[in-house]
Amino acid sequence: MLLSGRGSNFEALAEACDRGEIPGRIVLVVSDVPTAAGLEKARARGISSKVIGAGPRATRVEREAELAVALAESRVDLVCLAGFMRILSAEFLARWPLRILNVHPSLLPAFPGLHAQEQAVRYGARVSGATVHFVDAGTDTGPIVGQAAVPVLEHDDARSLAARTLPVEHALYVSSVRRVLEGGWRISGRSVNFPAPGLA
Ligand code: GAR
């Protein structure tokens, strides 16, 4: 799990693993921000955590080399990003094809990048939501694993929309990680096709 901040999506995934809703467990939490609350949440759960690439001095090549070693040492099968604010290089991503997921707080391809909820409110969208997608070299452009809609209400601001969206993100990320780890899915063009329930 890679994060830069609060770590609420990490907690939702960790709790789902504990409840047996996800066929896996979180073995490592990595952050580029030493003070990220998500790191403390990992420690409190007894999950290994590491700070990699903090500060301006480390180059991207150095950061990603260290990250690759940490992921390999922890024998990670799937990498989940949640509020991870570093761009991963195409070279790094190529080593993890269809094995890195991200959660984004909008219905992609609408409102990619930073401040998605603010973008949705400013645009006047009536429906926004959350997307879980595989990570490719673009910004929030990878194949979509799951989406869930959230209404944008009159008088919403970025903060109120984000608060309404967050629990939807949590549930979506849990169900998406479960479906990815259960396997049996195929990529066709940009579409991720999952087996029908009961046929997996
Ligand atoms: C979440 O809302 C996530 O969707 C967003 O950062 C927040 C992290 O919260 N990510 C992005 O905006 C990525 N472009 P968390 O640390 O509590 O999981």
XYZ file of N, CA, C and O and ligand atoms in Angstrom:
818
model
N 0.852 -1.181 0.000
C 0.000 0.000 0.000
C 0.890 1.234 0.000
O 1.816 1.318 0.819
N 0.629 2.174 -0.915
C 1.415 3.407 -1.002
C 0.498 4.581 -0.686
O -0.570 4.709 -1.299
N 0.904 5.425 0.243
C 0.068 6.563 0.623
C 0.947 7.752 0.998
O 2.128 7.593 1.304
N 0.325 8.926 0.985
C 1.061 10.133 1.377
C 0.404 10.863 2.535
O 0.944 11.870 2.990
N -0.791 10.408 2.966
C -1.506 11.215 3.962
C -2.270 10.400 4.979
O -1.748 9.472 5.591
N -3.545 10.737 5.067
C -4.438 10.274 6.140
C -4.550 8.758 6.257
O -4.631 8.207 7.351
N -4.653 8.068 5.123
C -4.679 6.607 5.168
C -6.027 6.002 5.493
O -6.101 4.855 5.968
N -7.128 6.714 5.181
C -8.441 6.117 5.482
C -8.759 4.966 4.522
O -9.390 3.980 4.919
N -8.315 5.062 3.272
C -8.529 3.932 2.357
C -7.699 2.734 2.784
O -8.151 1.587 2.696
N -6.489 2.995 3.271
C -5.676 1.904 3.818
C -6.426 1.214 4.945
O -6.513 -0.021 4.991
N -6.985 2.001 5.859
C -7.706 1.401 6.992
C -8.895 0.578 6.525
O -9.144 -0.506 7.054
N -9.621 1.099 5.537
C -10.780 0.356 5.034
C -10.340 -0.984 4.449
O -10.978 -2.021 4.687
N -9.232 -0.977 3.713
C -8.737 -2.236 3.130
C -8.226 -3.166 4.228
O -8.477 -4.379 4.187
N -7.521 -2.615 5.205
C -6.984 -3.450 6.287
C -8.122 -4.098 7.071
O -8.070 -5.293 7.404
N -9.173 -3.315 7.346
C -10.310 -3.871 8.090
C -11.008 -4.953 7.278
O -11.416 -5.986 7.813
N -11.134 -4.735 5.982
C -11.779 -5.741 5.124
C -10.948 -7.029 5.076
O -11.503 -8.132 5.061
N -9.616 -6.885 5.066
C -8.745 -8.077 5.113
C -8.983 -8.824 6.427
O -9.127 -10.053 6.440
N -9.042 -8.072 7.527
C -9.251 -8.694 8.838
C -10.588 -9.430 8.893
O -10.712 -10.469 9.533
N -11.610 -8.869 8.232
C -12.944 -9.494 8.242
C -13.039 -10.646 7.253
O -14.078 -11.284 7.142
N -11.972 -10.878 6.477
C -11.989 -11.960 5.492
C -12.728 -11.593 4.217
O -13.058 -12.466 3.409
N -12.971 -10.305 3.997
C -13.695 -9.887 2.782
C -12.773 -9.764 1.586
O -13.225 -9.603 0.451
N -11.467 -9.767 1.835
C -10.474 -9.682 0.760
C -9.553 -10.889 0.913
O -9.059 -11.141 2.021
N -9.312 -11.637 -0.167
C -8.453 -12.818 -0.052
C -6.975 -12.426 -0.082
O -6.255 -12.719 -1.029
N -6.548 -11.727 0.934
C -5.153 -11.282 1.002
C -4.958 -10.497 2.277
O -5.873 -10.359 3.099
N -3.736 -9.985 2.431
C -3.476 -9.135 3.596
C -2.486 -8.062 3.182
O -1.751 -8.237 2.196
N -2.480 -6.988 3.942
C -1.557 -5.892 3.636
C -0.244 -6.189 4.347
O -0.213 -6.336 5.574
N 0.835 -6.304 3.564
C 2.125 -6.689 4.156
C 3.052 -5.500 4.349
O 4.005 -5.591 5.121
N 2.783 -4.393 3.658
C 3.705 -3.257 3.731
C 2.972 -1.963 3.387
O 2.198 -1.928 2.432
N 3.227 -0.939 4.181
C 2.730 0.403 3.863
C 3.950 1.296 3.630
O 4.847 1.365 4.476
N 3.972 1.951 2.478
C 5.086 2.845 2.135
C 4.538 4.256 1.959
O 3.487 4.452 1.338
N 5.249 5.212 2.511
C 4.883 6.607 2.306
C 6.117 7.425 1.964
O 7.217 7.139 2.430
N 5.904 8.450 1.148
C 6.968 9.415 0.852
C 6.934 10.564 1.860
O 7.762 11.462 1.781
N 5.963 10.544 2.769
C 5.803 11.622 3.756
C 5.987 11.033 5.155
O 5.146 10.253 5.616
N 7.084 11.391 5.831
C 7.355 10.765 7.137
C 6.261 10.983 8.164
O 6.066 10.149 9.044
N 5.530 12.103 8.045
C 4.496 12.412 9.042
C 3.107 11.934 8.623
O 2.116 12.275 9.284
N 2.998 11.170 7.556
C 1.683 10.734 7.082
C 0.958 9.953 8.182
O 1.509 9.013 8.755
N -0.288 10.334 8.442
C -1.070 9.644 9.478
C -1.242 8.165 9.134
O -1.343 7.321 10.029
N -1.259 7.849 7.850
C -1.413 6.458 7.430
C -0.293 5.564 7.947
O -0.507 4.376 8.203
N 0.909 6.126 8.104
C 2.029 5.330 8.637
C 1.758 4.937 10.081
O 2.004 3.793 10.495
N 1.244 5.891 10.853
C 0.919 5.624 12.260
C -0.197 4.576 12.349
O -0.163 3.678 13.189
N -1.163 4.675 11.438
C -2.261 3.700 11.421
C -1.717 2.308 11.108
O -2.188 1.310 11.659
N -0.727 2.228 10.229
C -0.119 0.929 9.914
C 0.595 0.374 11.137
O 0.432 -0.805 11.482
N 1.381 1.233 11.792
C 2.114 0.778 12.987
C 1.136 0.272 14.035
O 1.355 -0.763 14.655
N 0.039 1.001 14.237
C -0.949 0.615 15.256
C -1.534 -0.760 14.950
O -1.975 -1.472 15.854
N -1.552 -1.132 13.669
C -2.086 -2.442 13.284
C -0.997 -3.507 13.197
O -1.267 -4.632 12.786
N 0.227 -3.125 13.501
C 1.317 -4.092 13.431
C 1.727 -4.440 12.017
O 2.292 -5.506 11.761
N 1.427 -3.543 11.069
C 1.798 -3.770 9.665
C 3.104 -3.026 9.391
O 3.273 -1.868 9.797
N 4.044 -3.682 8.711
C 5.338 -3.060 8.404
C 5.139 -1.769 7.632
O 4.280 -1.702 6.744
N 5.929 -0.783 7.950
C 5.821 0.479 7.222
C 7.215 1.025 6.956
O 8.165 0.726 7.689
N 7.297 1.813 5.894
C 8.583 2.371 5.465
C 8.357 3.752 4.890
O 7.353 3.991 4.218
N 9.317 4.641 5.114
C 9.322 5.935 4.426
C 10.353 5.830 3.307
O 11.511 5.484 3.560
N 9.914 6.089 2.100
C 10.821 6.013 0.952
C 10.692 7.287 0.129
O 9.583 7.691 -0.231
N 11.822 7.897 -0.143
C 11.829 9.032 -1.074
C 11.351 10.330 -0.491
O 10.901 11.208 -1.225
N 11.433 10.470 0.842
C 11.032 11.747 1.429
C 12.090 12.801 1.118
O 13.258 12.487 0.956
N 11.671 14.022 1.058
C 12.625 15.114 0.869
C 12.991 15.298 -0.578
O 12.780 14.410 -1.404
N 13.533 16.465 -0.873
C 13.790 16.832 -2.264
C 15.051 16.190 -2.843
O 15.253 16.206 -4.050
N 15.916 15.619 -1.988
C 17.220 15.187 -2.499
C 17.175 13.896 -3.301
O 17.898 13.737 -4.269
N 16.302 12.954 -2.868
C 16.272 11.676 -3.580
C 15.739 11.886 -4.995
O 14.740 12.570 -5.193
N 16.394 11.316 -5.970
C 15.892 11.411 -7.341
C 14.811 10.348 -7.535
O 14.696 9.411 -6.753
N 14.035 10.505 -8.609
C 12.985 9.530 -8.872
C 13.578 8.134 -9.080
O 13.033 7.146 -8.611
N 14.709 8.074 -9.777
C 15.344 6.773 -10.026
C 15.722 6.115 -8.701
O 15.469 4.923 -8.490
N 16.293 6.911 -7.794
C 16.681 6.358 -6.481
C 15.462 5.915 -5.685
O 15.439 4.835 -5.101
N 14.425 6.764 -5.686
C 13.194 6.436 -4.947
C 12.586 5.142 -5.451
O 12.202 4.261 -4.683
N 12.500 5.039 -6.770
C 11.818 3.880 -7.336
C 12.651 2.606 -7.179
O 12.097 1.521 -7.037
N 13.985 2.750 -7.186
C 14.842 1.575 -6.955
C 14.615 1.065 -5.532
O 14.466 -0.144 -5.295
N 14.551 1.997 -4.581
C 14.326 1.602 -3.189
C 12.937 0.983 -3.014
O 12.758 -0.007 -2.302
N 11.964 1.566 -3.700
C 10.599 1.043 -3.630
C 10.526 -0.370 -4.220
O 9.899 -1.271 -3.644
N 11.194 -0.568 -5.347
C 11.188 -1.887 -5.994
C 11.774 -2.946 -5.061
O 11.243 -4.062 -4.954
N 12.859 -2.600 -4.372
C 13.483 -3.542 -3.435
C 12.506 -3.863 -2.296
O 12.308 -5.029 -1.926
N 11.868 -2.818 -1.740
C 10.945 -3.028 -0.618
C 9.772 -3.919 -1.030
O 9.370 -4.821 -0.291
N 9.240 -3.692 -2.217
C 8.104 -4.493 -2.681
C 8.521 -5.938 -2.920
O 7.792 -6.884 -2.580
N 9.717 -6.107 -3.480
C 10.208 -7.467 -3.733
C 10.466 -8.196 -2.419
O 10.094 -9.362 -2.263
N 11.097 -7.498 -1.468
C 11.392 -8.135 -0.173
C 10.107 -8.561 0.539
O 10.088 -9.568 1.234
N 9.062 -7.788 0.353
C 7.792 -8.118 1.018
C 6.944 -9.064 0.167
O 5.818 -9.384 0.544
N 7.462 -9.477 -0.978
C 6.775 -10.421 -1.878
C 5.342 -9.998 -2.182
O 4.372 -10.760 -2.025
N 5.239 -8.752 -2.596
C 3.933 -8.146 -2.851
C 3.353 -8.662 -4.173
O 4.063 -8.785 -5.164
N 2.060 -8.984 -4.181
C 1.388 -9.397 -5.417
C 0.679 -8.230 -6.092
O 0.553 -8.184 -7.315
N 0.157 -7.324 -5.264
C -0.640 -6.214 -5.776
C -0.248 -4.957 -5.004
O -0.072 -5.016 -3.783
N -0.103 -3.842 -5.716
C 0.232 -2.566 -5.073
C -1.008 -1.675 -5.126
O -1.586 -1.488 -6.200
N -1.428 -1.174 -3.978
C -2.598 -0.287 -3.925
C -2.160 1.114 -3.548
O -1.540 1.313 -2.502
N -2.473 2.075 -4.402
C -2.188 3.480 -4.101
C -3.454 4.118 -3.527
O -4.558 3.856 -4.009
N -3.280 4.958 -2.535
C -4.426 5.725 -2.012
C -3.895 7.060 -1.515
O -3.207 7.118 -0.499
N -4.156 8.092 -2.280
C -3.654 9.401 -1.901
C -2.138 9.447 -1.945
O -1.517 10.187 -1.191
N -1.533 8.673 -2.846
C -0.077 8.686 -3.013
C 0.253 9.775 -4.026
O -0.226 9.729 -5.163
N 1.023 10.777 -3.594
C 1.145 11.994 -4.386
C 2.365 12.022 -5.314
O 2.683 13.070 -5.873
N 3.040 10.906 -5.475
C 4.184 10.868 -6.408
C 3.750 10.194 -7.702
O 3.022 9.200 -7.666
N 4.249 10.701 -8.806
C 4.022 10.066 -10.101
C 5.038 8.935 -10.253
O 6.234 9.135 -10.020
N 4.560 7.766 -10.627
C 5.477 6.636 -10.869
C 5.871 6.641 -12.343
O 5.034 6.883 -13.220
N 7.143 6.368 -12.600
C 7.634 6.457 -13.987
C 7.100 5.297 -14.827
O 6.736 4.239 -14.313
N 7.104 5.515 -16.139
C 6.679 4.468 -17.063
C 7.554 3.224 -16.903
O 7.070 2.092 -17.004
N 8.848 3.437 -16.616
C 9.769 2.304 -16.453
C 9.372 1.469 -15.229
O 9.348 0.241 -15.279
N 9.062 2.139 -14.138
C 8.646 1.418 -12.936
C 7.324 0.676 -13.191
O 7.187 -0.508 -12.870
N 6.375 1.369 -13.796
C 5.052 0.776 -14.018
C 5.136 -0.444 -14.931
O 4.387 -1.407 -14.765
N 6.071 -0.390 -15.886
C 6.200 -1.503 -16.833
C 6.597 -2.797 -16.123
O 6.348 -3.891 -16.628
N 7.191 -2.648 -14.948
C 7.589 -3.851 -14.196
C 6.416 -4.441 -13.419
O 6.520 -5.516 -12.851
N 5.305 -3.688 -13.359
C 4.137 -4.133 -12.595
C 2.866 -4.054 -13.437
O 1.883 -3.436 -13.021
N 2.850 -4.676 -14.610
C 1.678 -4.507 -15.477
C 0.424 -5.077 -14.822
O 0.430 -6.217 -14.330
N -0.626 -4.280 -14.769
C -1.925 -4.688 -14.222
C -1.801 -5.203 -12.787
O -2.550 -6.078 -12.362
N -0.838 -4.666 -12.066
C -0.664 -5.069 -10.668
C -0.583 -3.858 -9.736
O -0.220 -3.989 -8.580
N -0.948 -2.693 -10.249
C -1.004 -1.497 -9.397
C -2.386 -0.862 -9.560
O -2.829 -0.590 -10.686
N -3.060 -0.667 -8.440
C -4.387 -0.045 -8.436
C -4.317 1.338 -7.788
O -3.484 1.582 -6.916
N -5.241 2.196 -8.192
C -5.370 3.511 -7.558
C -6.847 3.799 -7.356
O -7.692 3.341 -8.127
N -7.147 4.563 -6.303
C -8.514 5.067 -6.122
C -8.494 6.569 -6.369
O -7.574 7.271 -5.925
N -9.497 7.030 -7.117
C -9.562 8.462 -7.459
C -10.970 8.970 -7.144
O -11.952 8.310 -7.474
N -11.062 10.176 -6.548
C -12.379 10.646 -6.103
C -13.192 11.378 -7.158
O -13.655 12.496 -6.939
N -13.366 10.750 -8.316
C -14.305 11.257 -9.333
C -14.664 10.099 -10.242
O -14.050 9.024 -10.166
N -15.647 10.334 -11.105
C -15.978 9.344 -12.124
C -15.081 9.619 -13.326
O -15.384 10.455 -14.173
N -13.962 8.928 -13.391
C -13.042 9.129 -14.519
C -13.723 8.709 -15.824
O -14.546 7.801 -15.802
N -13.439 9.335 -16.960
C -12.330 10.262 -17.165
C -12.623 11.706 -16.749
O -11.808 12.584 -17.063
N -13.738 11.974 -16.067
C -13.975 13.341 -15.605
C -13.064 13.651 -14.419
O -12.878 12.803 -13.545
N -12.531 14.843 -14.404
C -11.824 15.405 -13.254
C -10.635 14.572 -12.766
O -10.579 14.178 -11.601
N -9.694 14.266 -13.649
C -8.465 13.584 -13.214
C -7.550 14.550 -12.472
O -7.805 15.763 -12.441
N -6.491 14.017 -11.893
C -5.469 14.872 -11.278
C -5.868 15.347 -9.895
O -6.661 14.715 -9.213
N -5.313 16.496 -9.534
C -5.494 17.008 -8.169
C -6.874 17.634 -7.989
O -7.487 18.100 -8.943
N -7.345 17.654 -6.731
C -8.548 18.386 -6.325
C -9.767 18.002 -7.163
O -10.503 18.862 -7.663
N -9.990 16.693 -7.297
C -11.077 16.212 -8.159
C -12.444 16.693 -7.673
O -13.301 17.075 -8.482
N -12.633 16.695 -6.353
C -13.959 17.105 -5.850
C -14.190 18.589 -6.114
O -15.298 19.003 -6.460
N -13.137 19.386 -5.964
C -13.267 20.816 -6.246
C -13.559 21.044 -7.740
O -14.388 21.876 -8.108
N -12.871 20.262 -8.576
C -13.126 20.363 -10.023
C -14.593 20.071 -10.323
O -15.222 20.756 -11.131
N -15.146 19.027 -9.680
C -16.543 18.631 -9.952
C -17.507 19.731 -9.520
O -18.455 20.064 -10.248
N -17.275 20.312 -8.348
C -18.156 21.373 -7.844
C -18.068 22.593 -8.756
O -19.079 23.158 -9.179
N -16.863 22.979 -9.106
C -16.679 24.174 -9.959
C -17.303 23.986 -11.329
O -17.807 24.918 -11.935
N -17.241 22.752 -11.820
C -17.783 22.478 -13.154
C -19.305 22.519 -13.148
O -19.941 22.694 -14.179
N -19.881 22.315 -11.957
C -21.343 22.244 -11.864
C -21.875 20.846 -12.144
O -23.049 20.681 -12.483
N -21.018 19.815 -11.998
C -21.484 18.436 -12.207
C -22.564 18.101 -11.183
O -22.516 18.573 -10.042
N -23.560 17.333 -11.599
C -24.615 16.908 -10.679
C -24.344 15.538 -10.102
O -24.946 15.135 -9.104
N -23.466 14.799 -10.773
C -23.076 13.474 -10.289
C -21.557 13.386 -10.349
O -20.949 13.741 -11.362
N -20.948 12.984 -9.258
C -19.524 12.666 -9.292
C -19.371 11.258 -8.730
O -20.264 10.447 -8.902
N -18.272 10.974 -8.048
C -18.158 9.622 -7.523
C -16.725 9.220 -7.291
O -15.863 10.056 -6.984
N -16.483 7.935 -7.447
C -15.152 7.381 -7.201
C -14.855 6.329 -8.256
O -15.762 5.686 -8.785
N -13.555 6.187 -8.551
C -13.099 5.215 -9.547
C -11.901 4.465 -8.982
O -10.997 5.079 -8.414
N -11.895 3.154 -9.157
C -10.684 2.363 -8.918
C -10.199 1.887 -10.279
O -10.983 1.364 -11.077
N -8.918 2.131 -10.552
C -8.393 1.797 -11.873
C -6.977 1.243 -11.756
O -6.263 1.537 -10.781
N -6.596 0.453 -12.747
C -5.196 0.074 -12.857
C -4.390 1.312 -13.226
O -4.894 2.206 -13.923
N -3.159 1.355 -12.750
C -2.327 2.522 -13.004
C -1.508 2.294 -14.271
O -0.848 1.254 -14.412
N -1.603 3.257 -15.189
C -0.707 3.252 -16.343
C 0.103 4.540 -16.322
O 0.060 5.281 -15.336
N 0.819 4.817 -17.389
C 1.761 5.939 -17.356
C 1.084 7.304 -17.431
O 1.725 8.328 -17.229
N -0.227 7.341 -17.691
C -0.934 8.621 -17.728
C -1.411 9.032 -16.347
O -1.205 8.325 -15.355
N -2.057 10.187 -16.272
C -2.610 10.653 -14.998
C -4.055 10.182 -14.881
O -4.935 10.686 -15.567
N -4.268 9.153 -14.074
C -5.617 8.611 -13.819
C -6.272 8.096 -15.099
O -7.487 8.256 -15.303
N -5.473 7.462 -15.950
C -5.979 7.033 -17.264
C -6.068 5.511 -17.428
O -6.505 5.042 -18.483
N -5.662 4.740 -16.436
C -5.581 3.290 -16.640
C -6.952 2.625 -16.698
O -7.971 3.236 -16.350
N -6.991 1.356 -17.134
C -8.262 0.633 -17.253
C -9.057 0.613 -15.940
O -8.513 0.396 -14.869
N -10.353 0.851 -16.068
C -11.226 1.013 -14.898
C -11.667 -0.346 -14.358
O -12.169 -1.197 -15.096
N -11.481 -0.519 -13.059
C -11.892 -1.751 -12.371
C -13.289 -1.583 -11.793
O -14.113 -2.502 -11.829
N -13.583 -0.419 -11.241
C -14.905 -0.198 -10.658
C -15.183 1.281 -10.475
O -14.256 2.089 -10.354
N -16.464 1.624 -10.508
C -16.869 3.017 -10.281
C -18.143 3.046 -9.454
O -18.960 2.118 -9.512
N -18.315 4.123 -8.710
C -19.547 4.322 -7.953
C -19.886 5.801 -7.992
O -19.004 6.654 -7.890
N -21.170 6.086 -8.159
C -21.612 7.472 -8.302
C -21.965 8.080 -6.947
O -22.388 7.378 -6.022
N -21.778 9.379 -6.858
C -22.135 10.154 -5.661
C -22.815 11.425 -6.160
O -22.271 12.097 -7.042
N -23.996 11.761 -5.641
C -24.643 12.995 -6.103
C -23.889 14.236 -5.631
O -23.330 14.242 -4.534
N -23.873 15.251 -6.478
C -23.361 16.556 -6.052
C -24.598 17.392 -5.711
O -25.463 17.596 -6.563
N -24.691 17.831 -4.461
C -25.890 18.532 -4.009
C -25.719 20.041 -4.138
O -24.592 20.553 -4.154
N -26.851 20.720 -4.222
C -26.808 22.180 -4.204
C -26.061 22.620 -2.955
O -26.209 21.999 -1.904
N -25.292 23.655 -3.065
C -24.525 24.202 -1.936
C -23.347 23.327 -1.520
O -22.694 23.628 -0.521
N -23.096 22.214 -2.247
C -21.887 21.444 -1.935
C -20.659 22.308 -2.170
O -20.630 23.137 -3.094
N -19.645 22.113 -1.346
C -18.317 22.616 -1.689
C -17.393 21.399 -1.747
O -17.845 20.259 -1.536
N -16.124 21.649 -2.053
C -15.207 20.517 -2.234
C -15.166 19.655 -0.983
O -15.125 18.419 -1.053
N -15.238 20.317 0.173
C -15.112 19.580 1.427
C -16.332 18.681 1.666
O -16.198 17.515 2.038
N -17.536 19.197 1.443
C -18.734 18.387 1.711
C -18.848 17.256 0.683
O -19.245 16.139 1.019
N -18.464 17.548 -0.568
C -18.496 16.468 -1.573
C -17.465 15.396 -1.242
O -17.737 14.197 -1.358
N -16.275 15.823 -0.801
C -15.241 14.844 -0.436
C -15.714 13.972 0.723
O -15.496 12.749 0.725
N -16.400 14.584 1.694
C -16.878 13.818 2.854
C -17.931 12.797 2.432
O -17.966 11.673 2.954
N -18.799 13.171 1.476
C -19.813 12.225 1.003
C -19.180 11.138 0.138
O -19.659 10.011 0.078
N -18.096 11.472 -0.532
C -17.465 10.523 -1.461
C -16.601 9.497 -0.720
O -16.485 8.342 -1.158
N -15.994 9.911 0.388
C -14.983 9.053 1.022
C -15.498 7.652 1.395
O -14.857 6.644 1.047
N -16.654 7.537 2.084
C -17.119 6.172 2.401
C -17.433 5.354 1.151
O -17.295 4.121 1.164
N -17.816 6.038 0.075
C -18.081 5.335 -1.194
C -16.763 4.805 -1.762
O -16.675 3.680 -2.261
N -15.712 5.633 -1.672
C -14.372 5.169 -2.085
C -13.979 3.915 -1.316
O -13.465 2.955 -1.886
N -14.173 3.959 -0.008
C -13.742 2.833 0.834
C -14.418 1.530 0.384
O -13.758 0.510 0.197
N -15.747 1.586 0.232
C -16.487 0.373 -0.151
C -16.069 -0.090 -1.550
O -15.900 -1.290 -1.809
N -15.885 0.882 -2.457
C -15.501 0.543 -3.834
C -14.108 -0.074 -3.880
O -13.864 -1.037 -4.622
N -13.191 0.487 -3.086
C -11.822 -0.045 -3.118
C -11.806 -1.482 -2.580
O -11.147 -2.362 -3.138
N -12.561 -1.713 -1.516
C -12.632 -3.081 -0.954
C -13.176 -4.053 -2.004
O -12.577 -5.108 -2.263
N -14.298 -3.710 -2.631
C -14.888 -4.665 -3.594
C -13.985 -4.812 -4.815
O -13.862 -5.915 -5.373
N -13.302 -3.742 -5.215
C -12.431 -3.820 -6.394
C -11.210 -4.690 -6.120
O -10.835 -5.529 -6.953
N -10.581 -4.496 -4.967
C -9.400 -5.315 -4.640
C -9.817 -6.782 -4.523
O -9.116 -7.682 -5.007
N -10.974 -7.013 -3.918
C -11.441 -8.402 -3.808
C -11.596 -9.021 -5.198
O -11.100 -10.123 -5.459
N -12.243 -8.305 -6.112
C -12.493 -8.872 -7.440
C -11.180 -9.093 -8.195
O -11.013 -10.099 -8.888
N -10.252 -8.172 -8.047
C -8.959 -8.329 -8.743
C -8.217 -9.537 -8.189
O -7.674 -10.360 -8.948
N -8.204 -9.678 -6.857
C -7.449 -10.789 -6.260
C -8.135 -12.135 -6.481
O -7.473 -13.177 -6.520
N -9.466 -12.117 -6.643
C -10.160 -13.380 -6.909
C -9.819 -13.921 -8.292
O -9.938 -15.121 -8.527
N -9.396 -13.037 -9.183
C -8.900 -13.470 -10.493
C -10.024 -13.829 -11.456
O -11.198 -13.565 -11.212
N -9.619 -14.403 -12.582
C -10.577 -14.815 -13.593
C -10.989 -13.695 -14.529
O -11.797 -13.897 -15.428
N -10.429 -12.485 -14.343
C -10.811 -11.361 -15.190
C -9.881 -11.282 -16.394
O -8.792 -11.842 -16.395
N -10.358 -10.597 -17.409
C -9.587 -10.422 -18.643
C -9.636 -8.959 -19.042
O -10.637 -8.292 -18.821
N -8.566 -8.513 -19.686
C -8.564 -7.159 -20.252
C -8.884 -7.273 -21.744
O -8.290 -8.085 -22.452
N -9.862 -6.485 -22.185
C -10.181 -6.452 -23.601
C -10.188 -4.982 -24.021
O -11.078 -4.226 -23.621
N -9.164 -4.565 -24.758
C -8.998 -3.129 -25.007
C -8.760 -2.434 -23.679
O -7.852 -2.799 -22.939
N -9.610 -1.469 -23.359
C -9.496 -0.793 -22.062
C -10.406 -1.410 -21.007
O -10.416 -0.988 -19.863
N -11.231 -2.391 -21.407
C -12.247 -2.908 -20.480
C -11.706 -4.060 -19.648
O -11.085 -4.985 -20.182
N -11.970 -3.992 -18.367
C -11.636 -5.106 -17.476
C -12.925 -5.917 -17.314
O -13.913 -5.422 -16.783
N -12.911 -7.144 -17.811
C -14.113 -7.976 -17.765
C -13.979 -9.029 -16.678
O -13.077 -9.876 -16.723
N -14.886 -8.957 -15.725
C -14.864 -9.902 -14.611
C -15.808 -11.052 -14.914
O -16.785 -10.912 -15.648
N -15.508 -12.228 -14.329
C -16.417 -13.357 -14.542
C -17.777 -13.063 -13.898
O -17.843 -12.319 -12.925
N -18.829 -13.673 -14.461
C -20.156 -13.501 -13.848
C -20.124 -14.143 -12.467
O -19.413 -15.129 -12.247
N -20.909 -13.611 -11.512
C -20.904 -14.169 -10.157
C -21.233 -15.657 -10.208
O -22.101 -16.098 -10.941
N -20.482 -16.424 -9.466
C -20.742 -17.861 -9.413
C -19.999 -18.653 -10.462
O -19.922 -19.878 -10.399
N -19.408 -17.947 -11.447
C -18.693 -18.660 -12.518
C -17.179 -18.534 -12.377
O -16.448 -19.018 -13.215
N -16.734 -17.832 -11.343
C -15.286 -17.600 -11.202
C -14.520 -18.895 -11.039
O -15.036 -19.834 -10.480
C -8.741 9.917 -1.251
O -9.888 10.708 -1.348
C -8.257 9.508 -2.629
O -9.309 9.223 -3.518
C -7.527 10.753 -3.043
O -6.807 11.126 -1.899
C -7.563 10.748 -0.757
C -6.668 9.951 0.168
O -7.351 9.728 1.370
N -6.654 10.509 -4.146
C -6.494 11.366 -5.141
O -7.037 12.445 -5.181
C -5.555 10.890 -6.220
N -5.617 11.761 -7.342
P -6.848 8.645 2.395
O -5.365 8.957 2.647
O -7.679 8.887 3.616
O -7.053 7.285 1.791
